Short mmCIF file of N, CA and C in Angstrom, two decimals:
data_model
loop_
_atom_site.label_atom_id
_atom_site.label_comp_id
_atom_site.label_asym_id
_atom_site.label_seq_id
_atom_site.Cartn_x
_atom_site.Cartn_y
_atom_site.Cartn_z
N GLN A 705 -13.59 -78.33 105.76
CA GLN A 705 -13.30 -79.76 105.84
C GLN A 705 -14.38 -80.46 106.68
N VAL A 706 -14.95 -81.49 106.08
CA VAL A 706 -15.96 -82.27 106.80
C VAL A 706 -15.27 -83.15 107.83
N GLN A 707 -15.78 -83.16 109.03
CA GLN A 707 -15.27 -84.04 110.08
C GLN A 707 -16.10 -85.31 110.10
N VAL A 708 -15.40 -86.45 110.12
CA VAL A 708 -16.07 -87.75 110.09
C VAL A 708 -15.65 -88.55 111.31
N VAL A 709 -16.61 -89.09 112.01
CA VAL A 709 -16.33 -89.95 113.16
C VAL A 709 -17.04 -91.27 112.97
N ASP A 710 -16.25 -92.33 112.87
CA ASP A 710 -16.83 -93.67 112.73
C ASP A 710 -16.67 -94.41 114.07
N SER A 711 -17.68 -95.19 114.41
CA SER A 711 -17.68 -95.86 115.70
C SER A 711 -18.57 -97.09 115.66
N GLY A 712 -18.51 -97.86 116.75
CA GLY A 712 -19.41 -98.99 116.90
C GLY A 712 -18.76 -100.36 116.79
N GLY A 713 -17.48 -100.39 116.50
CA GLY A 713 -16.81 -101.68 116.38
C GLY A 713 -16.67 -102.39 117.70
N GLY A 714 -16.19 -103.61 117.64
CA GLY A 714 -16.00 -104.37 118.86
C GLY A 714 -15.58 -105.79 118.57
N LEU A 715 -15.50 -106.58 119.63
CA LEU A 715 -15.16 -108.00 119.54
C LEU A 715 -16.44 -108.80 119.70
N VAL A 716 -16.77 -109.59 118.68
CA VAL A 716 -17.99 -110.38 118.72
C VAL A 716 -17.69 -111.80 118.26
N GLN A 717 -18.67 -112.66 118.44
CA GLN A 717 -18.53 -114.03 117.97
C GLN A 717 -19.18 -114.18 116.60
N ALA A 718 -18.76 -115.18 115.88
CA ALA A 718 -19.35 -115.48 114.58
C ALA A 718 -20.86 -115.65 114.74
N GLY A 719 -21.60 -115.03 113.82
CA GLY A 719 -23.05 -115.08 113.88
C GLY A 719 -23.70 -113.90 114.56
N ASP A 720 -22.91 -113.12 115.28
CA ASP A 720 -23.43 -111.94 115.98
C ASP A 720 -23.65 -110.79 115.02
N SER A 721 -24.20 -109.72 115.56
CA SER A 721 -24.47 -108.52 114.79
C SER A 721 -23.79 -107.30 115.42
N LEU A 722 -23.50 -106.32 114.60
CA LEU A 722 -22.98 -105.03 115.05
C LEU A 722 -23.58 -103.94 114.18
N ILE A 723 -23.67 -102.75 114.75
CA ILE A 723 -24.08 -101.59 113.98
C ILE A 723 -22.97 -100.55 114.07
N LEU A 724 -22.40 -100.19 112.93
CA LEU A 724 -21.39 -99.14 112.87
C LEU A 724 -22.08 -97.82 112.55
N SER A 725 -21.56 -96.77 113.13
CA SER A 725 -22.13 -95.44 112.93
C SER A 725 -21.09 -94.51 112.33
N CYS A 726 -21.54 -93.69 111.40
CA CYS A 726 -20.69 -92.68 110.78
C CYS A 726 -21.37 -91.32 110.96
N ALA A 727 -20.75 -90.47 111.73
CA ALA A 727 -21.28 -89.12 111.94
C ALA A 727 -20.41 -88.14 111.17
N ALA A 728 -21.04 -87.29 110.37
CA ALA A 728 -20.30 -86.33 109.57
C ALA A 728 -20.83 -84.92 109.82
N SER A 729 -19.94 -83.99 109.86
CA SER A 729 -20.34 -82.61 110.14
C SER A 729 -20.83 -81.92 108.88
N GLY A 730 -21.46 -80.77 109.07
CA GLY A 730 -21.88 -79.97 107.94
C GLY A 730 -23.37 -79.95 107.73
N ARG A 731 -23.87 -78.75 107.34
CA ARG A 731 -25.30 -78.60 107.10
C ARG A 731 -25.74 -79.27 105.82
N ALA A 732 -24.78 -79.60 104.95
CA ALA A 732 -25.13 -80.19 103.67
C ALA A 732 -25.05 -81.70 103.69
N PHE A 733 -25.17 -82.30 104.88
CA PHE A 733 -25.00 -83.75 105.01
C PHE A 733 -25.87 -84.50 104.02
N ARG A 734 -27.10 -84.03 103.81
CA ARG A 734 -28.01 -84.79 102.95
C ARG A 734 -27.50 -84.84 101.51
N SER A 735 -26.54 -84.03 101.14
CA SER A 735 -25.98 -84.06 99.80
C SER A 735 -24.73 -84.94 99.68
N TYR A 736 -24.28 -85.48 100.83
CA TYR A 736 -23.07 -86.30 100.82
C TYR A 736 -23.35 -87.71 100.32
N ASP A 737 -22.39 -88.29 99.61
CA ASP A 737 -22.36 -89.73 99.39
C ASP A 737 -21.48 -90.32 100.49
N ILE A 738 -21.95 -91.41 101.10
CA ILE A 738 -21.26 -92.02 102.23
C ILE A 738 -20.81 -93.43 101.86
N HIS A 739 -19.61 -93.77 102.23
CA HIS A 739 -19.05 -95.08 101.90
C HIS A 739 -18.44 -95.71 103.15
N TRP A 740 -18.57 -97.02 103.23
CA TRP A 740 -17.86 -97.80 104.25
C TRP A 740 -16.83 -98.69 103.57
N TYR A 741 -15.60 -98.58 104.02
CA TYR A 741 -14.51 -99.42 103.57
C TYR A 741 -14.04 -100.28 104.75
N ARG A 742 -13.35 -101.35 104.45
CA ARG A 742 -12.70 -102.12 105.50
C ARG A 742 -11.33 -102.58 105.01
N GLN A 743 -10.46 -102.78 105.99
CA GLN A 743 -9.13 -103.27 105.68
C GLN A 743 -8.75 -104.34 106.68
N ALA A 744 -8.53 -105.54 106.17
CA ALA A 744 -8.08 -106.64 107.00
C ALA A 744 -6.55 -106.65 107.03
N PRO A 745 -5.96 -107.24 108.05
CA PRO A 745 -4.49 -107.27 108.14
C PRO A 745 -3.87 -107.89 106.89
N GLY A 746 -2.93 -107.17 106.30
CA GLY A 746 -2.22 -107.69 105.14
C GLY A 746 -2.96 -107.58 103.83
N LEU A 747 -4.16 -107.03 103.86
CA LEU A 747 -4.95 -106.94 102.64
C LEU A 747 -5.21 -105.48 102.29
N ARG A 748 -5.64 -105.26 101.06
CA ARG A 748 -5.95 -103.92 100.61
C ARG A 748 -7.31 -103.48 101.15
N ARG A 749 -7.46 -102.18 101.27
CA ARG A 749 -8.73 -101.62 101.69
C ARG A 749 -9.77 -101.91 100.62
N GLU A 750 -10.96 -102.35 101.03
CA GLU A 750 -12.00 -102.67 100.07
C GLU A 750 -13.30 -101.96 100.42
N LEU A 751 -14.06 -101.64 99.40
CA LEU A 751 -15.36 -101.00 99.58
C LEU A 751 -16.37 -102.05 100.03
N VAL A 752 -17.08 -101.74 101.10
CA VAL A 752 -18.08 -102.65 101.65
C VAL A 752 -19.49 -102.23 101.26
N ALA A 753 -19.79 -100.95 101.42
CA ALA A 753 -21.13 -100.46 101.13
C ALA A 753 -21.11 -98.96 100.91
N SER A 754 -22.10 -98.49 100.15
CA SER A 754 -22.22 -97.06 99.86
C SER A 754 -23.68 -96.66 99.88
N ILE A 755 -23.90 -95.38 100.18
CA ILE A 755 -25.25 -94.82 100.05
C ILE A 755 -25.11 -93.41 99.49
N THR A 756 -25.87 -93.14 98.45
CA THR A 756 -25.78 -91.84 97.80
C THR A 756 -26.68 -90.83 98.50
N SER A 757 -26.55 -89.59 98.07
CA SER A 757 -27.39 -88.54 98.62
C SER A 757 -28.87 -88.82 98.33
N GLY A 758 -29.13 -89.50 97.25
CA GLY A 758 -30.50 -89.82 96.89
C GLY A 758 -31.03 -91.09 97.52
N GLY A 759 -30.19 -91.76 98.29
CA GLY A 759 -30.62 -92.97 98.99
C GLY A 759 -30.31 -94.26 98.26
N GLY A 760 -29.69 -94.18 97.10
CA GLY A 760 -29.30 -95.39 96.40
C GLY A 760 -28.19 -96.09 97.15
N THR A 761 -28.23 -97.41 97.17
CA THR A 761 -27.26 -98.16 97.95
C THR A 761 -26.52 -99.17 97.10
N TYR A 762 -25.33 -99.48 97.58
CA TYR A 762 -24.50 -100.54 97.01
C TYR A 762 -23.95 -101.34 98.17
N VAL A 763 -23.93 -102.66 98.01
CA VAL A 763 -23.33 -103.55 99.00
C VAL A 763 -22.46 -104.55 98.27
N ALA A 764 -21.25 -104.76 98.72
CA ALA A 764 -20.33 -105.68 98.07
C ALA A 764 -20.89 -107.10 98.10
N ASP A 765 -20.54 -107.87 97.09
CA ASP A 765 -21.04 -109.24 97.00
C ASP A 765 -20.65 -110.06 98.23
N SER A 766 -19.49 -109.77 98.79
CA SER A 766 -19.00 -110.57 99.92
C SER A 766 -19.86 -110.40 101.18
N VAL A 767 -20.65 -109.34 101.24
CA VAL A 767 -21.48 -109.09 102.42
C VAL A 767 -22.95 -108.97 102.08
N LYS A 768 -23.29 -109.17 100.82
CA LYS A 768 -24.68 -109.02 100.39
C LYS A 768 -25.57 -110.01 101.13
N GLY A 769 -26.71 -109.49 101.59
CA GLY A 769 -27.63 -110.34 102.35
C GLY A 769 -27.34 -110.34 103.84
N ARG A 770 -26.18 -109.81 104.23
CA ARG A 770 -25.82 -109.75 105.66
C ARG A 770 -25.64 -108.32 106.15
N PHE A 771 -25.16 -107.44 105.29
CA PHE A 771 -24.92 -106.05 105.66
C PHE A 771 -25.93 -105.14 104.96
N ALA A 772 -26.27 -104.05 105.63
CA ALA A 772 -27.14 -103.05 105.02
C ALA A 772 -26.69 -101.67 105.47
N ILE A 773 -26.78 -100.72 104.55
CA ILE A 773 -26.38 -99.35 104.85
C ILE A 773 -27.61 -98.46 104.81
N SER A 774 -27.65 -97.49 105.71
CA SER A 774 -28.77 -96.56 105.76
C SER A 774 -28.25 -95.20 106.22
N ARG A 775 -29.12 -94.21 106.14
CA ARG A 775 -28.72 -92.88 106.58
C ARG A 775 -29.89 -92.17 107.25
N ASP A 776 -29.55 -91.28 108.17
CA ASP A 776 -30.54 -90.42 108.82
C ASP A 776 -30.03 -88.99 108.65
N ASN A 777 -30.58 -88.30 107.68
CA ASN A 777 -30.09 -86.96 107.36
C ASN A 777 -30.36 -85.96 108.49
N ASP A 778 -31.40 -86.21 109.26
CA ASP A 778 -31.70 -85.30 110.38
C ASP A 778 -30.65 -85.41 111.49
N LYS A 779 -29.99 -86.56 111.56
CA LYS A 779 -28.97 -86.78 112.59
C LYS A 779 -27.55 -86.74 112.04
N ASN A 780 -27.42 -86.41 110.76
CA ASN A 780 -26.08 -86.39 110.13
C ASN A 780 -25.34 -87.70 110.35
N THR A 781 -26.06 -88.81 110.18
CA THR A 781 -25.48 -90.11 110.51
C THR A 781 -25.82 -91.14 109.44
N ALA A 782 -24.86 -92.00 109.17
CA ALA A 782 -25.09 -93.17 108.34
C ALA A 782 -24.73 -94.40 109.16
N LEU A 783 -25.48 -95.46 108.96
CA LEU A 783 -25.29 -96.68 109.73
C LEU A 783 -24.95 -97.85 108.80
N LEU A 784 -24.12 -98.74 109.32
CA LEU A 784 -23.85 -100.00 108.63
C LEU A 784 -24.29 -101.11 109.57
N GLN A 785 -25.40 -101.74 109.22
CA GLN A 785 -25.93 -102.87 109.99
C GLN A 785 -25.24 -104.12 109.49
N MET A 786 -24.57 -104.83 110.39
CA MET A 786 -23.83 -106.03 110.02
C MET A 786 -24.40 -107.22 110.79
N ASN A 787 -24.96 -108.17 110.06
CA ASN A 787 -25.54 -109.36 110.65
C ASN A 787 -24.77 -110.60 110.24
N ALA A 788 -24.97 -111.66 110.97
CA ALA A 788 -24.34 -112.95 110.64
C ALA A 788 -22.85 -112.79 110.37
N LEU A 789 -22.18 -112.11 111.26
CA LEU A 789 -20.76 -111.81 111.06
C LEU A 789 -19.92 -113.07 111.00
N LYS A 790 -18.90 -113.00 110.17
CA LYS A 790 -17.98 -114.12 109.96
C LYS A 790 -16.56 -113.68 110.36
N PRO A 791 -15.69 -114.61 110.68
CA PRO A 791 -14.30 -114.24 111.00
C PRO A 791 -13.64 -113.43 109.89
N GLU A 792 -14.01 -113.70 108.64
CA GLU A 792 -13.40 -112.96 107.52
C GLU A 792 -13.91 -111.53 107.41
N ASP A 793 -14.88 -111.16 108.23
CA ASP A 793 -15.31 -109.76 108.29
C ASP A 793 -14.41 -108.93 109.21
N THR A 794 -13.49 -109.58 109.87
CA THR A 794 -12.58 -108.88 110.77
C THR A 794 -11.74 -107.85 110.01
N GLY A 795 -11.60 -106.67 110.61
CA GLY A 795 -10.79 -105.63 110.01
C GLY A 795 -11.11 -104.28 110.62
N VAL A 796 -10.45 -103.27 110.12
CA VAL A 796 -10.76 -101.90 110.51
C VAL A 796 -11.72 -101.33 109.48
N TYR A 797 -12.82 -100.82 109.96
CA TYR A 797 -13.86 -100.27 109.09
C TYR A 797 -13.77 -98.74 109.12
N TYR A 798 -13.75 -98.16 107.92
CA TYR A 798 -13.62 -96.72 107.77
C TYR A 798 -14.83 -96.14 107.06
N CYS A 799 -15.29 -95.03 107.55
CA CYS A 799 -16.32 -94.26 106.85
C CYS A 799 -15.64 -93.18 106.03
N ALA A 800 -16.08 -93.03 104.80
CA ALA A 800 -15.53 -92.02 103.91
C ALA A 800 -16.66 -91.23 103.27
N VAL A 801 -16.41 -89.96 103.06
CA VAL A 801 -17.46 -89.05 102.58
C VAL A 801 -17.02 -88.34 101.30
N ASP A 802 -17.92 -88.32 100.36
CA ASP A 802 -17.79 -87.45 99.17
C ASP A 802 -18.76 -86.30 99.41
N SER A 803 -18.25 -85.18 99.83
CA SER A 803 -19.12 -84.09 100.26
C SER A 803 -19.47 -83.10 99.15
N ASP A 804 -18.77 -83.21 98.03
CA ASP A 804 -19.00 -82.20 96.99
C ASP A 804 -19.46 -82.79 95.67
N GLY A 805 -19.76 -84.09 95.68
CA GLY A 805 -20.30 -84.71 94.49
C GLY A 805 -19.33 -84.90 93.36
N THR A 806 -18.04 -84.81 93.65
CA THR A 806 -17.05 -84.96 92.58
C THR A 806 -16.62 -86.40 92.38
N GLY A 807 -17.05 -87.27 93.31
CA GLY A 807 -16.61 -88.66 93.23
C GLY A 807 -15.34 -88.93 94.00
N SER A 808 -14.73 -87.90 94.54
CA SER A 808 -13.52 -88.11 95.34
C SER A 808 -13.89 -88.16 96.82
N LEU A 809 -13.17 -88.98 97.57
CA LEU A 809 -13.45 -89.15 99.00
C LEU A 809 -12.62 -88.13 99.75
N ASP A 810 -13.25 -87.03 100.13
CA ASP A 810 -12.50 -85.92 100.69
C ASP A 810 -12.33 -85.99 102.19
N SER A 811 -13.11 -86.84 102.86
CA SER A 811 -12.99 -86.93 104.31
C SER A 811 -13.14 -88.36 104.76
N TRP A 812 -12.29 -88.75 105.71
CA TRP A 812 -12.28 -90.12 106.23
C TRP A 812 -12.34 -90.09 107.75
N GLY A 813 -13.00 -91.10 108.29
CA GLY A 813 -12.93 -91.32 109.73
C GLY A 813 -11.63 -92.03 110.08
N ARG A 814 -11.37 -92.16 111.38
CA ARG A 814 -10.13 -92.82 111.82
C ARG A 814 -10.23 -94.33 111.80
N GLY A 815 -11.44 -94.84 111.66
CA GLY A 815 -11.63 -96.27 111.61
C GLY A 815 -12.07 -96.85 112.93
N THR A 816 -12.81 -97.94 112.84
CA THR A 816 -13.26 -98.64 114.03
C THR A 816 -13.00 -100.14 113.82
N GLN A 817 -12.41 -100.77 114.83
CA GLN A 817 -11.98 -102.16 114.71
C GLN A 817 -13.16 -103.11 114.93
N VAL A 818 -13.31 -104.04 114.01
CA VAL A 818 -14.29 -105.12 114.15
C VAL A 818 -13.51 -106.44 114.17
N THR A 819 -13.69 -107.20 115.21
CA THR A 819 -13.04 -108.50 115.33
C THR A 819 -14.10 -109.56 115.57
N VAL A 820 -14.12 -110.55 114.69
CA VAL A 820 -15.10 -111.63 114.78
C VAL A 820 -14.37 -112.93 115.09
N SER A 821 -14.66 -113.49 116.23
CA SER A 821 -14.01 -114.74 116.62
C SER A 821 -14.85 -115.93 116.18
N SER A 822 -14.17 -117.02 115.89
CA SER A 822 -14.87 -118.22 115.42
C SER A 822 -15.33 -119.09 116.57
#
């Protein structure tokens, strides 16, 4: 079982930036697909950004131009750079890992809270 630790959340003001970190265990990290989800109070969990083992990225339209995802395979870490934060970005952000290439998310972090005040 891959262990995932997501971190970096906090309380910020609108317009500020945050960097979320996702650390995942295992020697095969470079083969993992990494995803960031978020869940706002009362809403469904939504996909924010993804990065494949090959470095291909996806960013949701709602955060395009403000968020970017990257990975450092030597450090077993993926980062979510969040700029120009808005109050509607508030929520719990979760890192999820597809470690075996099946398309299923087999490991999740516990989540990190991001709160953006207006």
